[in-house]
């Protein structure tokens, strides 16, 4: 199987998961898989409404499953295939997981057209915390800095 056929094959699985989750009423029409060495090691569909968990997006579900399979918090040498361009939350999780690459089959514009518009979140991120629609307040606490200082000097810490 050439590269394009392989990518289409895996994207088709992500799309199948999106359809499965959507038809079953588990959440939005999104599916994702994580692949390592040509093998699916994690997959998921949107389960937000099914689990009452706003973080249960398809990419997050697939990343969690893959990390368990690898017994690692990073997706080294993995590829994520998702039915749609990742939202801001999933994009953040993808960067933290550090896969090699991501393929998606539809865009955030397609998602917005279906009622899943993330433009609002992108705009909120540009604002100062106190100016956001959900105000965020900084209250300096020295104890919080002490925790960071302890972390920096901890010889047993695992950097990520």
PDB file of C-alpha atoms in Angstrom, residues 2 104 118:
ATOM      1  CA  UNK A   2       1.519   3.370  -0.985  1.00  0.00           C
ATOM      2  CA  UNK A 104      -7.365  15.245   9.076  1.00  0.00           C
ATOM      3  CA  UNK A 118     -14.107  27.023  17.748  1.00  0.00           C
TER       4      UNK A 118
END
